[in-house]
CSV table of C-alpha atoms and ligand atoms in Angstrom, one decimal:
chain,number,residue,atom,x,y,z
A,1,MET,CA,0.0,153.6,268.9
A,2,ASP,CA,-1.0,150.1,268.0
A,3,LYS,CA,0.4,147.2,270.0
A,4,LEU,CA,2.3,145.9,267.1
A,5,LYS,CA,4.3,149.2,266.5
A,6,TRP,CA,4.9,149.5,270.3
A,7,LEU,CA,6.2,146.0,270.5
A,8,ARG,CA,8.7,146.6,267.6
A,9,GLN,CA,9.8,149.8,269.1
A,10,MET,CA,10.5,147.9,272.4
A,11,VAL,CA,12.8,145.2,270.7
A,12,ASP,CA,14.3,148.0,268.6
A,13,GLN,CA,15.3,149.7,271.8
A,14,ASN,CA,16.3,146.5,273.5
A,15,PRO,CA,17.7,144.3,270.8
A,16,ASN,CA,18.9,141.6,273.4
A,17,ASP,CA,15.5,141.3,275.2
A,18,SER,CA,14.4,137.8,274.2
A,19,GLN,CA,11.1,138.3,276.1
A,20,GLY,CA,10.3,141.3,273.9
A,21,TYR,CA,10.7,139.3,270.8
A,22,PHE,CA,8.5,136.6,272.4
A,23,TRP,CA,5.6,139.1,272.7
A,24,LEU,CA,6.1,140.6,269.3
A,25,GLY,CA,6.2,137.1,267.8
A,26,LYS,CA,2.8,136.3,269.6
A,27,GLU,CA,1.2,139.6,268.4
A,28,LEU,CA,2.4,138.8,264.9
A,29,ALA,CA,1.0,135.4,265.1
A,30,ASP,CA,-2.3,136.7,266.3
A,31,HIS,CA,-2.5,138.8,263.1
A,32,HIS,CA,-1.5,135.5,261.1
A,33,ARG,CA,1.8,137.0,260.0
A,34,TRP,CA,3.4,133.7,260.5
A,35,LEU,CA,6.6,134.2,258.6
A,36,GLU,CA,7.5,137.3,260.5
A,37,ALA,CA,6.6,135.6,263.7
A,38,VAL,CA,8.9,132.7,263.0
A,39,GLN,CA,11.6,135.2,262.1
A,40,THR,CA,10.9,137.2,265.4
A,41,TYR,CA,10.9,134.2,267.7
A,42,SER,CA,14.2,133.0,266.0
A,43,THR,CA,15.9,136.2,266.9
A,44,GLY,CA,14.4,136.0,270.4
A,45,LEU,CA,16.0,132.5,270.8
A,46,SER,CA,19.4,133.5,269.6
A,47,CYS,CA,19.6,135.9,272.5
A,48,CYS,CA,17.8,133.9,274.9
A,49,SER,CA,19.5,132.6,278.1
A,50,ASP,CA,16.3,131.7,280.3
A,51,GLU,CA,15.6,127.9,280.0
A,52,ALA,CA,11.8,128.3,280.6
A,53,LEU,CA,11.4,131.4,278.1
A,54,ARG,CA,13.4,129.4,275.6
A,55,ASN,CA,11.1,126.4,275.8
A,56,ASP,CA,8.2,128.7,275.5
A,57,ILE,CA,9.6,130.6,272.4
A,58,ILE,CA,10.4,127.0,270.8
A,59,HIS,CA,6.7,126.1,271.5
A,60,GLU,CA,5.5,129.2,269.7
A,61,LEU,CA,7.9,128.8,267.0
A,62,THR,CA,6.9,125.3,266.1
A,63,LYS,CA,3.2,126.4,266.2
A,64,ALA,CA,3.9,129.2,263.8
A,65,SER,CA,6.0,127.1,261.5
A,66,LEU,CA,3.3,124.6,261.2
A,67,GLN,CA,0.8,127.3,260.4
A,68,ILE,CA,3.1,128.3,257.5
A,69,GLN,CA,3.3,124.6,256.5
A,70,HIS,CA,-0.5,124.3,256.5
A,71,THR,CA,-1.0,127.3,254.3
A,72,THR,CA,1.6,126.3,252.0
A,73,MET,CA,0.0,122.8,251.4
A,74,ASP,CA,-3.1,124.5,250.3
A,75,ALA,CA,-1.2,126.8,247.9
A,76,SER,CA,0.6,125.9,244.8
A,77,PRO,CA,4.4,125.2,245.2
A,78,SER,CA,5.3,127.2,242.3
A,79,ILE,CA,8.0,129.4,243.7
A,80,ILE,CA,10.4,127.1,245.3
A,81,ASP,CA,12.2,124.2,243.4
A,82,ASN,CA,15.7,125.0,244.4
A,83,ASN,CA,16.8,124.5,247.8
A,84,ASP,CA,20.5,124.4,247.2
A,85,MET,CA,21.4,127.9,247.8
A,86,ALA,CA,20.0,128.4,251.2
A,87,GLU,CA,20.4,131.2,253.3
A,88,SER,CA,20.3,130.2,256.9
A,89,ALA,CA,19.4,131.8,260.4
A,90,ILE,CA,20.6,129.7,263.4
A,91,VAL,CA,17.7,129.4,265.9
A,92,GLY,CA,19.2,127.6,269.0
A,93,ASP,CA,19.4,124.0,267.9
A,94,CYS,CA,17.5,124.5,264.6
A,95,ILE,CA,18.4,126.4,261.4
A,96,VAL,CA,15.7,128.2,259.7
A,97,THR,CA,16.4,128.5,255.9
A,98,VAL,CA,15.1,130.8,253.1
A,99,THR,CA,16.2,129.9,249.7
A,100,ASP,CA,17.6,132.4,247.4
A,101,MET,CA,14.8,131.8,245.1
A,102,GLU,CA,12.4,132.9,247.9
A,103,GLN,CA,14.5,136.0,248.6
A,104,ASP,CA,14.7,137.2,244.8
A,105,ASN,CA,11.0,136.8,244.5
A,106,LEU,CA,10.3,138.7,247.6
A,107,ASP,CA,12.4,141.7,246.5
A,108,VAL,CA,10.4,142.2,243.3
A,109,ILE,CA,6.9,142.1,245.0
A,110,PRO,CA,5.0,145.1,246.0
A,111,ASP,CA,4.6,145.4,249.8
A,112,MET,CA,1.0,144.9,249.8
A,113,GLN,CA,1.1,141.6,248.1
A,114,LEU,CA,4.3,140.4,249.9
A,115,GLU,CA,2.6,139.5,253.1
A,116,ASN,CA,0.1,137.3,251.3
A,117,LEU,CA,3.0,135.6,249.3
A,118,LYS,CA,5.1,135.0,252.1
A,119,ILE,CA,2.5,133.2,253.8
A,120,LYS,CA,1.1,131.2,250.7
A,121,ASN,CA,4.2,130.3,248.9
A,122,LEU,CA,7.2,129.9,251.1
A,123,VAL,CA,8.1,126.6,252.5
A,124,PRO,CA,10.5,127.0,255.5
A,125,ASN,CA,13.2,124.7,255.5
A,126,PHE,CA,13.7,123.6,259.2
A,127,LYS,CA,16.7,121.5,259.8
A,128,VAL,CA,17.4,120.2,263.2
A,129,ILE,CA,21.1,120.0,264.1
A,130,ASP,CA,21.8,117.3,266.9
A,131,GLY,CA,23.7,118.4,270.0
A,132,ASP,CA,26.5,116.0,270.9
A,133,ALA,CA,25.3,115.4,274.4
A,134,SER,CA,22.8,112.6,273.9
A,135,LYS,CA,25.2,110.6,271.5
A,136,LYS,CA,27.3,109.2,274.3
A,137,ASN,CA,25.1,106.7,275.8
A,138,ILE,CA,25.9,103.7,277.9
A,139,LYS,CA,24.9,100.4,276.9
A,140,LYS,CA,23.4,97.7,279.0
A,141,ILE,CA,25.5,94.4,279.2
A,142,ASN,CA,23.4,91.4,278.9
A,143,GLU,CA,26.2,88.7,279.1
A,144,LYS,CA,25.3,86.9,282.2
A,145,VAL,CA,28.2,86.2,284.5
A,146,THR,CA,27.3,84.8,288.1
A,147,PHE,CA,29.4,84.1,291.3
A,148,ALA,CA,29.9,80.5,289.9
A,149,ASP,CA,32.3,82.1,287.2
A,150,VAL,CA,34.3,84.0,289.7
A,151,ALA,CA,37.0,81.9,291.4
A,152,GLY,CA,37.9,82.5,295.0
A,153,LEU,CA,37.2,85.9,296.5
A,154,ASP,CA,35.0,84.0,299.0
A,155,ASP,CA,35.0,86.7,301.6
A,156,LEU,CA,34.3,89.2,299.1
A,157,LYS,CA,31.4,87.2,297.7
A,158,LYS,CA,30.1,86.8,301.3
A,159,THR,CA,30.3,90.5,302.1
A,160,ILE,CA,28.5,91.2,298.7
A,161,ASN,CA,25.7,88.7,299.3
A,162,LEU,CA,25.0,90.2,302.7
A,163,ARG,CA,25.4,94.0,302.0
A,164,ILE,CA,24.3,94.1,298.4
A,165,ILE,CA,22.3,91.0,297.2
A,166,SER,CA,20.2,90.1,300.1
A,167,PRO,CA,18.9,93.8,300.4
A,168,PHE,CA,17.7,93.4,296.9
A,169,TYR,CA,15.7,90.2,297.6
A,170,ASN,CA,14.4,91.5,301.1
A,171,LYS,CA,13.2,94.9,300.1
A,172,GLY,CA,10.1,94.5,302.5
A,173,LEU,CA,12.4,93.9,305.5
A,174,PHE,CA,14.9,96.8,304.4
A,175,ALA,CA,11.8,99.0,304.2
A,176,LYS,CA,10.7,98.3,307.5
A,177,PHE,CA,13.9,99.3,309.0
A,178,ARG,CA,14.0,102.4,306.8
A,179,LYS,CA,17.2,101.3,305.2
A,180,LYS,CA,17.6,102.0,301.5
A,181,VAL,CA,18.4,99.3,299.1
A,182,GLY,CA,21.4,100.4,296.8
A,183,GLY,CA,24.3,102.7,297.6
A,184,GLY,CA,28.0,102.7,296.7
A,185,VAL,CA,30.6,100.1,296.8
A,186,LEU,CA,34.3,100.8,295.8
A,187,LEU,CA,36.4,97.9,294.9
A,188,TYR,CA,40.1,98.4,294.7
A,189,GLY,CA,43.1,96.3,294.4
A,190,PRO,CA,45.8,95.4,291.9
A,191,PRO,CA,44.8,95.3,288.2
A,192,GLY,CA,43.4,92.0,286.7
A,193,CYS,CA,42.2,90.5,290.0
A,194,GLY,CA,38.6,90.5,289.1
A,195,LYS,CA,37.2,93.8,290.2
A,196,THR,CA,35.1,94.2,286.9
A,197,TYR,CA,34.4,90.6,286.9
A,198,ILE,CA,32.8,90.4,290.4
A,199,ALA,CA,30.7,93.6,289.6
A,200,LYS,CA,29.4,91.8,286.7
A,201,ALA,CA,28.6,88.9,288.6
A,202,THR,CA,26.9,90.9,291.4
A,203,ALA,CA,24.5,92.2,288.7
A,204,GLY,CA,24.0,88.7,287.7
A,205,GLU,CA,23.1,87.6,291.1
A,206,CYS,CA,20.8,90.3,291.7
A,207,LYS,CA,19.2,90.0,288.4
A,208,ALA,CA,19.7,93.7,287.9
A,209,ASN,CA,20.6,95.6,284.9
A,210,PHE,CA,24.5,96.1,284.4
A,211,TYR,CA,25.8,99.4,283.1
A,212,PRO,CA,29.5,99.5,282.7
A,213,VAL,CA,30.6,103.3,282.4
A,214,HIS,CA,34.2,104.3,281.4
A,215,ILE,CA,35.5,107.8,281.6
A,216,THR,CA,35.2,108.1,277.8
A,217,ASP,CA,31.3,107.8,278.1
A,218,ILE,CA,31.4,110.8,280.2
A,219,LEU,CA,34.1,113.3,279.1
A,220,ASP,CA,33.5,115.9,276.5
A,221,PRO,CA,35.6,118.9,275.6
A,222,TYR,CA,32.6,121.3,275.8
A,223,ILE,CA,31.9,122.8,279.2
A,224,GLY,CA,29.0,121.3,281.1
A,225,VAL,CA,28.5,118.5,278.6
A,226,SER,CA,30.4,115.9,280.6
A,227,GLU,CA,28.1,116.7,283.6
A,228,GLN,CA,25.2,116.3,281.4
A,229,ASN,CA,26.5,112.9,280.1
A,230,LEU,CA,27.1,111.7,283.9
A,231,LYS,CA,23.5,113.0,284.9
A,232,ALA,CA,21.9,111.2,281.8
A,233,ILE,CA,23.8,108.0,282.8
A,234,PHE,CA,22.4,108.0,286.3
A,235,ASP,CA,18.9,109.0,285.0
A,236,LYS,CA,18.9,106.0,282.8
A,237,ALA,CA,19.9,103.7,285.8
A,238,ARG,CA,17.2,105.1,287.9
A,239,PHE,CA,14.6,104.5,285.1
A,240,GLN,CA,15.6,101.0,284.6
A,241,LYS,CA,15.9,99.9,288.2
A,242,PRO,CA,17.2,97.5,289.7
A,243,SER,CA,20.3,98.5,288.1
A,244,ILE,CA,24.0,98.5,288.8
A,245,LEU,CA,26.2,101.4,287.5
A,246,PHE,CA,29.7,100.2,287.4
A,247,PHE,CA,32.4,102.9,287.0
A,248,ASP,CA,35.7,101.4,286.2
A,249,GLU,CA,38.9,103.4,286.7
A,250,VAL,CA,36.8,105.7,289.0
A,251,ASP,CA,40.1,107.5,290.0
A,252,THR,CA,40.1,109.1,286.5
A,253,ILE,CA,36.6,110.5,287.2
A,254,GLY,CA,36.9,111.2,290.9
A,255,MET,CA,40.5,112.2,291.1
A,256,SER,CA,41.5,114.0,294.2
A,257,ARG,CA,40.0,117.5,293.6
A,258,SER,CA,43.4,119.1,294.7
A,259,GLN,CA,45.0,117.6,291.6
A,260,THR,CA,42.5,118.6,289.0
A,261,THR,CA,41.2,121.2,286.9
A,262,SER,CA,38.0,123.1,287.3
A,263,HIS,CA,36.4,121.0,284.7
A,264,VAL,CA,37.1,117.9,286.2
A,265,ARG,CA,35.8,119.3,289.7
A,266,GLY,CA,32.5,120.1,287.9
A,267,ILE,CA,32.3,116.4,287.2
A,268,ILE,CA,33.2,115.1,290.7
A,269,ASP,CA,30.4,117.7,292.0
A,270,THR,CA,27.8,116.2,289.7
A,271,PHE,CA,28.9,112.8,290.5
A,272,LEU,CA,28.4,113.7,294.2
A,273,THR,CA,24.9,115.2,293.8
A,274,GLU,CA,23.8,112.2,291.6
A,275,MET,CA,25.0,109.6,294.1
A,276,GLU,CA,23.3,111.1,296.9
A,277,GLY,CA,20.2,111.6,294.7
A,278,VAL,CA,19.1,114.7,296.6
A,279,ASP,CA,16.5,115.6,293.9
A,280,THR,CA,16.0,111.9,292.7
A,281,ASN,CA,15.4,108.5,294.2
A,282,ASN,CA,18.4,106.3,294.0
A,283,ASP,CA,16.7,103.4,295.7
A,284,GLU,CA,17.5,100.0,293.9
A,285,VAL,CA,20.4,101.8,292.2
A,286,LEU,CA,23.6,100.5,293.2
A,287,VAL,CA,26.6,102.2,292.1
A,288,MET,CA,29.8,100.1,292.0
A,289,ALA,CA,33.2,101.5,291.0
A,290,ALA,CA,36.6,100.0,290.6
A,291,THR,CA,40.1,101.6,290.9
A,292,ASN,CA,43.6,100.5,291.1
A,293,THR,CA,44.6,103.6,293.0
A,294,PRO,CA,42.0,104.3,295.8
A,295,TRP,CA,44.3,106.9,297.3
A,296,ASP,CA,43.8,109.0,294.1
A,297,VAL,CA,40.1,109.0,294.6
A,298,ASP,CA,38.8,112.2,296.2
A,299,SER,CA,37.9,111.8,299.8
A,300,ALA,CA,34.7,113.5,299.2
A,301,LEU,CA,33.7,110.5,297.4
A,302,LYS,CA,34.6,108.1,300.2
A,303,ARG,CA,32.4,109.6,302.7
A,304,PRO,CA,28.9,108.1,304.0
A,305,GLY,CA,26.3,108.2,301.6
A,306,ARG,CA,28.6,107.8,298.5
A,307,PHE,CA,31.2,105.1,298.3
A,308,ASP,CA,31.2,104.4,301.8
A,309,ARG,CA,32.3,100.6,301.5
A,310,LEU,CA,35.7,100.2,300.2
A,311,ILE,CA,36.4,96.5,299.5
A,312,PHE,CA,39.8,95.2,298.7
A,313,VAL,CA,40.0,92.6,295.8
A,314,ALA,CA,43.1,90.8,296.8
A,315,PRO,CA,45.2,88.6,294.3
A,316,PRO,CA,43.9,85.1,294.2
A,317,ASP,CA,45.1,82.7,296.7
A,318,GLU,CA,46.3,79.2,295.8
A,319,LYS,CA,42.8,77.6,295.9
A,320,ALA,CA,41.5,80.2,293.8
A,321,ARG,CA,44.3,80.0,291.3
A,322,VAL,CA,43.4,76.2,291.0
A,323,GLN,CA,40.0,77.3,290.0
A,324,ILE,CA,40.8,80.0,287.6
A,325,PHE,CA,43.1,77.5,285.6
A,326,ASN,CA,40.2,75.1,285.6
A,327,LEU,CA,37.9,77.9,284.5
A,328,LYS,CA,40.2,79.1,281.8
A,329,LEU,CA,41.0,75.6,280.4
A,330,LYS,CA,37.4,74.5,280.4
A,331,GLY,CA,36.5,73.5,276.9
A,332,ARG,CA,39.9,73.5,275.4
A,333,PHE,CA,41.7,70.4,274.1
A,334,VAL,CA,43.8,69.4,277.3
A,335,GLU,CA,45.2,66.4,278.7
A,336,ASN,CA,45.5,65.7,282.6
A,337,ILE,CA,46.4,69.2,283.8
A,338,ASP,CA,47.9,69.3,287.1
A,339,THR,CA,46.2,72.6,288.3
A,340,THR,CA,47.5,72.3,291.8
A,341,LEU,CA,51.1,72.3,290.6
A,342,LEU,CA,50.3,75.3,288.4
A,343,ALA,CA,48.6,77.2,291.3
A,344,SER,CA,51.8,76.5,293.4
A,345,LYS,CA,54.0,78.1,290.7
A,346,THR,CA,51.9,81.3,290.2
A,347,GLN,CA,51.8,83.1,293.6
A,348,PHE,CA,50.8,86.9,293.0
A,349,PHE,CA,49.6,86.1,289.7
A,350,SER,CA,46.3,87.9,288.8
A,351,GLY,CA,43.4,86.2,287.4
A,352,ALA,CA,44.2,88.0,284.2
A,353,ASP,CA,47.8,87.0,284.3
A,354,ILE,CA,46.6,83.3,284.6
A,355,ALA,CA,44.2,83.8,281.6
A,356,ASN,CA,47.3,85.1,279.6
A,357,VAL,CA,49.3,81.9,280.7
A,358,VAL,CA,46.5,79.7,279.2
A,359,GLU,CA,46.5,81.7,276.0
A,360,ILE,CA,50.3,81.7,275.4
A,361,ALA,CA,50.2,78.0,276.1
A,362,THR,CA,47.5,77.4,273.6
A,363,GLU,CA,49.3,79.6,271.0
A,364,ASN,CA,52.5,77.7,271.3
A,365,VAL,CA,50.8,74.4,270.9
A,366,LEU,CA,48.8,75.5,267.9
A,367,GLU,CA,52.0,76.8,266.6
A,368,GLU,CA,53.7,73.4,266.9
A,369,ILE,CA,50.8,71.6,265.6
A,370,LEU,CA,50.9,73.9,262.4
A,371,LEU,CA,54.6,73.3,261.9
A,372,SER,CA,54.7,69.6,262.7
A,373,GLY,CA,51.3,68.4,261.4
A,374,ASN,CA,50.9,66.4,264.5
A,375,GLU,CA,47.8,67.1,266.5
A,376,ARG,CA,48.0,67.0,270.4
A,377,PRO,CA,46.2,68.3,273.5
A,378,ILE,CA,47.7,71.1,275.7
A,379,ASN,CA,49.5,69.5,278.8
A,380,THR,CA,50.8,70.7,282.1
A,381,ASP,CA,54.4,71.3,280.8
A,382,ASP,CA,53.1,73.6,278.0
A,383,LEU,CA,51.4,75.6,280.9
A,384,VAL,CA,54.5,75.6,283.1
A,385,MET,CA,56.6,76.7,280.1
A,386,ALA,CA,54.3,79.6,279.4
A,387,LEU,CA,54.2,80.8,283.0
A,388,GLN,CA,58.0,80.9,283.2
A,389,GLU,CA,57.7,83.7,280.4
A,390,LEU,CA,55.6,85.9,282.6
A,391,GLN,CA,56.0,87.8,286.0
A,392,PRO,CA,53.2,88.3,288.4
A,393,SER,CA,51.7,91.7,287.7
A,394,THR,CA,50.4,92.5,291.2
A,395,LEU,CA,53.6,92.6,293.0
A,396,ASP,CA,54.3,96.4,291.8
A,397,TRP,CA,50.8,97.2,293.0
A,398,LEU,CA,51.4,95.7,296.4
A,399,ARG,CA,54.7,97.4,296.8
A,400,THR,CA,53.2,100.7,296.1
A,401,ALA,CA,50.2,100.0,298.4
A,402,LYS,CA,52.8,99.2,301.2
A,403,ASN,CA,53.8,102.9,301.3
A,404,TYR,CA,50.2,104.2,301.4
A,405,VAL,CA,49.2,101.8,304.1
A,406,LYS,CA,52.3,102.9,306.1
A,407,TYR,CA,51.7,106.5,305.7
A,408,ALA,CA,48.1,107.2,304.8
A,409,ASN,CA,46.0,104.6,306.7
A,410,GLN,CA,45.1,107.0,309.6
A,411,SER,CA,41.2,106.4,309.0
A,412,GLY,CA,41.8,102.6,308.7
A,413,LEU,CA,40.4,102.7,305.2
A,414,TYR,CA,43.0,100.4,304.1
A,415,ASN,CA,43.2,97.8,306.9
A,416,ASP,CA,42.4,94.8,304.6
A,417,VAL,CA,45.4,95.6,302.4
A,418,GLU,CA,47.4,96.1,305.6
A,419,LYS,CA,46.4,92.6,306.8
A,420,TYR,CA,47.1,91.1,303.4
A,421,LEU,CA,50.6,92.7,303.3
A,422,ARG,CA,51.3,91.4,306.9
A,423,THR,CA,50.6,87.8,305.7
A,424,TYR,CA,52.7,88.2,302.8
A,425,ALA,CA,55.5,90.4,304.2
A,426,ARG,CA,58.3,88.3,303.4
A,427,TYR,CA,57.7,88.1,299.7
A,428,ILE,CA,56.8,91.7,299.1
B,1,ADP,P1,40.1,94.3,287.2
B,1,ADP,O1,38.9,95.0,286.9
B,1,ADP,O2,40.3,93.9,288.6
B,1,ADP,O3,41.3,95.0,286.6
B,1,ADP,P2,39.1,92.2,285.6
B,1,ADP,O4,37.8,91.9,286.5
B,1,ADP,O5,38.8,92.9,284.4
B,1,ADP,O6,40.1,92.9,286.5
B,1,ADP,O7,39.7,90.8,285.3
B,1,ADP,C1,40.4,90.5,284.0
B,1,ADP,C2,40.2,89.1,283.6
B,1,ADP,O8,40.7,88.2,284.4
B,1,ADP,C3,38.7,88.7,283.6
B,1,ADP,O9,37.9,89.1,282.4
B,1,ADP,C4,38.7,87.1,284.0
B,1,ADP,O10,38.6,86.6,282.7
B,1,ADP,C5,40.0,87.1,284.7
B,1,ADP,N1,39.8,87.2,286.2
B,1,ADP,C6,40.2,87.9,287.1
B,1,ADP,N2,39.9,87.4,288.3
B,1,ADP,C7,39.3,86.2,288.2
B,1,ADP,C8,38.6,85.7,289.1
B,1,ADP,N3,38.6,85.6,290.4
B,1,ADP,N4,37.9,84.5,288.5
B,1,ADP,C9,37.8,84.2,287.2
B,1,ADP,N5,38.5,84.9,286.3
B,1,ADP,C10,39.1,86.2,286.7
């Protein structure tokens, strides 16, 4: 029996054996029967689950289809002029299309000439359908923020300087002590107190690339795609190092595994693997994350080698509030603002709350000017009036944290919060 016949028999008997289709396709290609080879590879691909074999088949499929294109370019394109009515075979990520016109012509041609015609006159219509995986891409933030833009948080800046920024500038020293530059830092605290802002500023200080990542950049309804997205994000950061990956609201990604579905558990496992960089080198890739609810973050993520540094970002103190008022009022049409008075009236206001006070005061003054026609600058009274409309947003968080500190701080993870709560106990 000739080899071709034998291989055909083999695939007939084992219609799901992609390896068989691969060998049959190769044999057909050896006999220059390109179109049949393409069809055989296509069938092989549709039942192939082995990644390496899949790549081999795609490689051979591409070669065979190129041969068809070459042959066709030499021949007259007389048969095909209508691509509208296409019949398609799905081949993995590609669709191989044979038009109705081609099919009709093939049906009326005697067998002997058919082979020749197929080769000479058919233009296979390959269409590549994009998968969704690569579309979700994180963007590098080019806006430069430095520590000078962040008011207060002096202790935090000192810690970040010592543990994060100086390693970036003293790589030689760290290499000598076999200490990796990079790692994971988890910032936690009430919303609006500058976690994202300080992460951005850290990247600015290190002159590293800053990639903010949100859960929506990762999550995908198709099984396995979220994990691929997450891996792609880490790969990008490793490729463009030094870089800082910043995961906002990391509790939504790394939610305690006991509370999650298997789909989310897969994401956490990928997160752990990527952070540890088992198969890869995470040197000079710093992973920063922020959460308002650190107690919801899976404890596996808080172990050494992962987010092993938990840093509390507290509401700004009085001195910091003065600075935030100054920063937010900078460049606006203002008159002798008493920022010390404003700071004394805004205990437990977050940085975002203060930004909001300034916005509301500005809107009120603009409205007044538009109604009266008399232009005037923003003054302290405008800001005092605006802040009376608002409540400090951090208090709710601090009260919730109080319970966690009381009942779930055995390992001392929340000692900083405990200290803060003790200092302000009579107000909370
Ligand atoms: P978080 O990530 O903690 O929820 P953000 O970092 O997003 O809060 O802060 C929200 C906004 O509040 C920032 O964009 C910034 O304008 C302002 N802000 C917060 N904290 C500070 C700060 N310490 N210095 C200057 N601006 C701040």
